[in-house]
Coordinates of C-alpha atoms and ligand atoms in Angstrom, one line a residue:
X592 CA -10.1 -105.8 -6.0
X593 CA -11.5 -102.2 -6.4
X594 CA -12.9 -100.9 -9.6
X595 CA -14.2 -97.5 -10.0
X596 CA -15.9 -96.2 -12.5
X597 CA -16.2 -92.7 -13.9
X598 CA -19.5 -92.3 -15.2
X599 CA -22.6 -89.1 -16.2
X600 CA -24.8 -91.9 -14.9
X601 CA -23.7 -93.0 -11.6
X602 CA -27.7 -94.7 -10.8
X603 CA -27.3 -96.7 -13.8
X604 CA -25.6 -99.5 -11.5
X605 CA -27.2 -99.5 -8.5
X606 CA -30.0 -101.7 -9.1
X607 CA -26.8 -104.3 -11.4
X608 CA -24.6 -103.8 -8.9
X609 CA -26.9 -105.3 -6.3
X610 CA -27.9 -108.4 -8.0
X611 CA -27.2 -111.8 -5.7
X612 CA -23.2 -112.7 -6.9
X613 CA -22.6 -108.6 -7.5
X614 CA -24.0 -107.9 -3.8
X615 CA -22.6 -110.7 -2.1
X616 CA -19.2 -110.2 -3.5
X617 CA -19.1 -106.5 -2.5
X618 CA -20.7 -107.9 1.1
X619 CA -17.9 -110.1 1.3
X620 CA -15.3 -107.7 0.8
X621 CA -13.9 -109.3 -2.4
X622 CA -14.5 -106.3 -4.2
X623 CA -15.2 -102.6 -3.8
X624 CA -17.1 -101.0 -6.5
X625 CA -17.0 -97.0 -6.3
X626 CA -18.9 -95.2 -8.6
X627 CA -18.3 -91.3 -9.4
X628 CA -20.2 -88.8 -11.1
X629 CA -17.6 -87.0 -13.9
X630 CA -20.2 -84.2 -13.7
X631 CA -19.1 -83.6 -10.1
X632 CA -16.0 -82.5 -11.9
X633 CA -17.4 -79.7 -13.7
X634 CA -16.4 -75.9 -13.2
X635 CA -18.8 -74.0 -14.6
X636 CA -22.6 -73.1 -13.1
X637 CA -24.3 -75.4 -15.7
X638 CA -22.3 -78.3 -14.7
X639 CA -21.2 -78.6 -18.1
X640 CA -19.4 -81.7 -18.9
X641 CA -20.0 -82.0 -22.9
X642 CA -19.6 -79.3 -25.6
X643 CA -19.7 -79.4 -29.8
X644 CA -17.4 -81.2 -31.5
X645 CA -14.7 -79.0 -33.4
X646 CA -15.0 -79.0 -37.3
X647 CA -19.0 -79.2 -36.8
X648 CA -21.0 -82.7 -36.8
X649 CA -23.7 -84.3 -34.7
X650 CA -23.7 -84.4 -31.0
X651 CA -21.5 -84.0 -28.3
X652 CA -17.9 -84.5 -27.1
X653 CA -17.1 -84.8 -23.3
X654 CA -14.7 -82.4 -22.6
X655 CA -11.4 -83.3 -21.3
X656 CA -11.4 -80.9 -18.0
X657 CA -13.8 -82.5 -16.0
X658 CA -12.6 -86.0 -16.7
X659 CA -8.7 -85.3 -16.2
X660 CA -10.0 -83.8 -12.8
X661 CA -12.1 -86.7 -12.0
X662 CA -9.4 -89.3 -12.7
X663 CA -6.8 -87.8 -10.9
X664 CA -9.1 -87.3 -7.5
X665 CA -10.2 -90.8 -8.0
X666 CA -6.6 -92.2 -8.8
X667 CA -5.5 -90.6 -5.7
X668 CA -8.1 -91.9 -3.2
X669 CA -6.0 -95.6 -3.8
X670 CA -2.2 -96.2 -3.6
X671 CA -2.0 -98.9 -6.4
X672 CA -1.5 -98.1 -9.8
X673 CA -4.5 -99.2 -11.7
X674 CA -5.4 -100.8 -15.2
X675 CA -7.4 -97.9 -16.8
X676 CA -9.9 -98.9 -19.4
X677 CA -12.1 -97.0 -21.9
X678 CA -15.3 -98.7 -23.0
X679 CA -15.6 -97.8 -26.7
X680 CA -16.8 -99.5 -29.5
X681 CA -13.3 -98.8 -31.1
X682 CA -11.9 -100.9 -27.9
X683 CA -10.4 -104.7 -28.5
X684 CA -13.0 -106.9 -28.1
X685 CA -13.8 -108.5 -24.3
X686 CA -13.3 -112.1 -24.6
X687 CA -13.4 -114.5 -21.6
X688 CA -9.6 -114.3 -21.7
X689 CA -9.4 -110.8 -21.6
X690 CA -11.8 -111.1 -18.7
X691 CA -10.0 -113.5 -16.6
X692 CA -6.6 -111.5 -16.9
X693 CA -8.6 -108.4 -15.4
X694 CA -9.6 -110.3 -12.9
X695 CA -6.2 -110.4 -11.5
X696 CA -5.4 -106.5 -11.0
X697 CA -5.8 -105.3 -8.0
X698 CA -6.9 -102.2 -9.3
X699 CA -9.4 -101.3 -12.1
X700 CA -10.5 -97.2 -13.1
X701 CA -13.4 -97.7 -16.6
X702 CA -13.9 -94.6 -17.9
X703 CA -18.0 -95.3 -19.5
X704 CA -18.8 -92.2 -21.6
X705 CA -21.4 -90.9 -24.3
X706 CA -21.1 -93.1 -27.2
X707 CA -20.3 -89.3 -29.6
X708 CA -17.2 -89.3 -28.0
X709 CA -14.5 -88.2 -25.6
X710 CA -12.4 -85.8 -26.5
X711 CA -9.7 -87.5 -28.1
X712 CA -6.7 -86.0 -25.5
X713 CA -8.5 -88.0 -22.7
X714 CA -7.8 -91.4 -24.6
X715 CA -4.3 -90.1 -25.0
X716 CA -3.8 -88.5 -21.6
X717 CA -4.9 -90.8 -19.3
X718 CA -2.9 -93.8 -21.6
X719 CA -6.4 -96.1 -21.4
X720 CA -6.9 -99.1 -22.9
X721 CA -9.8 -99.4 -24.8
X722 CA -12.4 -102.0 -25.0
X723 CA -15.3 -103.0 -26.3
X724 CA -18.2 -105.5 -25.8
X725 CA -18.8 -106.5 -29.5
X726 CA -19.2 -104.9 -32.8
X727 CA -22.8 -103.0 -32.3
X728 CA -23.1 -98.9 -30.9
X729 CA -24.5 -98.8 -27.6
X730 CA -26.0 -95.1 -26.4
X731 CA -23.3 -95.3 -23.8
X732 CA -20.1 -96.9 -22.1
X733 CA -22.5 -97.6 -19.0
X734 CA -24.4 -100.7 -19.5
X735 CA -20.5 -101.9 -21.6
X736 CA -19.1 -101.2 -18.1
X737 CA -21.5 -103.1 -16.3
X738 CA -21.0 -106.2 -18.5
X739 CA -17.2 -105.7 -18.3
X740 CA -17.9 -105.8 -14.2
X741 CA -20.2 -108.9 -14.1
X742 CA -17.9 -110.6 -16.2
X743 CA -14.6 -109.8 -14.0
X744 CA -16.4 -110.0 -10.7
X745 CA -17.6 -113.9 -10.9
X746 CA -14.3 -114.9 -11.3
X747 CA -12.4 -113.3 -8.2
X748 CA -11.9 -116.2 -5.7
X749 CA -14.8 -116.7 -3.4
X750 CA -17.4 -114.6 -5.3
X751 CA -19.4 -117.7 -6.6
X752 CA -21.0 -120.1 -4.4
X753 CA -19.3 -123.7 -5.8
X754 CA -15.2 -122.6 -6.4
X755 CA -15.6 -125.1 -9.2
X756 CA -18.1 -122.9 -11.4
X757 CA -16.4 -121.4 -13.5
X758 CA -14.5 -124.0 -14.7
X759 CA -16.8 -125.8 -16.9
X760 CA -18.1 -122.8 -18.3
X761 CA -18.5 -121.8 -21.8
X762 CA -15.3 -120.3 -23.3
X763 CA -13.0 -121.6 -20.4
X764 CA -11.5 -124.0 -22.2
X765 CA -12.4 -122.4 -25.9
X766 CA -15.6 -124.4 -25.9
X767 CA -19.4 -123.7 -25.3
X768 CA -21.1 -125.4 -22.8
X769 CA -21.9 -129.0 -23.0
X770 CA -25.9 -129.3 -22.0
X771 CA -27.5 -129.4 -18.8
X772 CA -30.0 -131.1 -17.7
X773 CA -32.1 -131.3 -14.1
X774 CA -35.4 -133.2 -12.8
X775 CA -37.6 -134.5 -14.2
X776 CA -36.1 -136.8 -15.7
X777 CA -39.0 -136.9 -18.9
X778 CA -40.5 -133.7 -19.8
X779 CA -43.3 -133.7 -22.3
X780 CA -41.6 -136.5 -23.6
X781 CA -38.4 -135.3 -24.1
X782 CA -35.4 -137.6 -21.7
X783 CA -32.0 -136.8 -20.2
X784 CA -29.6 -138.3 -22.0
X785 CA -29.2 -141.9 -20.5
X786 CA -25.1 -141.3 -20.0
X787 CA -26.3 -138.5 -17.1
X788 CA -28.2 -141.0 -15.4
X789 CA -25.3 -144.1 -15.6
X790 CA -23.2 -142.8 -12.4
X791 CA -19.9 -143.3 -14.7
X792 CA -18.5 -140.2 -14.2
X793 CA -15.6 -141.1 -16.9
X794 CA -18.1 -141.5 -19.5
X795 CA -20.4 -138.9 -18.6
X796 CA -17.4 -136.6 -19.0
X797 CA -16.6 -138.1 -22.4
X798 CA -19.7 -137.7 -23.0
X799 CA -20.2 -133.6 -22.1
X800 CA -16.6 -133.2 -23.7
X801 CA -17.7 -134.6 -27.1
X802 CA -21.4 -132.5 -27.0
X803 CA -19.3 -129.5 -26.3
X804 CA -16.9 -129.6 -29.2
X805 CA -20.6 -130.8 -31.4
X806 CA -22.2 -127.6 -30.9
X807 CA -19.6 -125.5 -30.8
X808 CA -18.5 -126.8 -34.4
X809 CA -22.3 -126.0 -35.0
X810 CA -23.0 -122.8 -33.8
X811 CA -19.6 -121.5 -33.0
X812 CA -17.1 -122.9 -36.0
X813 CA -15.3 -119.5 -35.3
X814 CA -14.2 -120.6 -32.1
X815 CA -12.7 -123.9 -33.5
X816 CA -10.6 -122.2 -36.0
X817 CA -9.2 -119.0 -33.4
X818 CA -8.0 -122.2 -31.0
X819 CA -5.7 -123.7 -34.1
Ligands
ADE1133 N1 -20.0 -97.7 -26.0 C1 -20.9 -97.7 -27.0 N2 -21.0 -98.9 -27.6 C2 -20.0 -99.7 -27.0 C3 -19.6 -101.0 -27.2 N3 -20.1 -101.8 -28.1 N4 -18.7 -101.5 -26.3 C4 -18.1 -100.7 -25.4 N5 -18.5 -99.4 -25.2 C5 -19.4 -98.9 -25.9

């Protein structure tokens, strides 16, 4: 897979971008992330990429130049046609299952801007899909992108150490996680669940199955009612 991303903040993701699954994914040749600097796309001296939004108001709105000119050189570099997204807090919201269908492009371009706006022809010109990462304002698109990369990136075949990982995983089945538990096996008094320690792996999956529906009814009832 490759996934660019158009960004004013480029050295946002190095330091993300290198963590352990990230870096060894990228090492591996699973994935190719390329990051590129919309300001690079400028035409004036100042580099301006952002001007004042028509009809007055706070802030600033990116200006569509640079960021037509950016996508188009970056589109080019690639011969597949790829999924272009817009991280936005007006976006669909990223769920697991949105995640794992990305995961199976090819080809991703995320457009991470100022949270004030984009210009509203570069939504429509480019034909992007928005999305966003839940229902709060972040100053950006960046650290939305990142999470969005993560997300995709640990699911791409070989990119996680045990091919069975994700699997179990809260959300994959609708679910959150069953608990976990490792040595020792009392902790300030507090035991693993005798099941874990039985060896019967039948029950010990009856077992995690029936915790996982428990506290998702607790602390996820939503969850429950979207899978009816
Ligand atoms: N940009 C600013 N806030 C965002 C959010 N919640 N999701 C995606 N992109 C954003």
């Amino acid at each position: 897979m490759r996934i660019d991303v158009l960004t004013l903040f480029p050295e946002m993701f190095t330091s993300p971008l290198s963590g352990s699954i990230l870096g060894r994914a990228q090492d591996r040749g699973i994935v190719e992330v390329c990051l590129t600097n919309i300001r690079d796309y400028a035409t004036d001296d100042y580099r301006k990429v952002d001007d004042k939004p028509y009809g007055g108001g706070p802030g600033m709105v990116m200006m569509p130049g640079p960021v037509f000119d950016c996508f188009e050189h970056v589109c080019a570099q690639s011969s597949q046609t790829p999924r272009v997204l817009v991280l936005t807090p007006q976006g669909r919201p990223l769920t697991q299952a949105c995640v794992r269908e990305l995961s199976r492009e090819d080809r991703l371009v995320l457009l991470a801007g100022r949270y004030e706006g984009f210009d509203e022809r570069i939504r429509q010109g480019l034909g992007a899909e928005q999305l966003s990462i839940g229902d709060y304002i972040l100053s950006g698109g960046e650290l939305a992108a990142m999470v969005l990369i993560d997300a995709v990136i640990r699911l791409l075949p070989g990119a996680l150490g045990h091919a069975d990982s994700p699997r179990d995983e809260s959300f994959e089945d609708g679910l959150l996680e069953y608990p976990q538990y490792t040595r020792p096996e009392v902790f300030r008094d507090m035991h693993v669940p005798e099941v874990l320690l039985s060896g019967d792996h039948a029950k010990i999956a009856t077992w995690r199955r029936e915790q996982a529906r428990e506290r998702t009814r607790r602390w996820r009832p939503d969850l429950l009612r979207e899978e009816q």
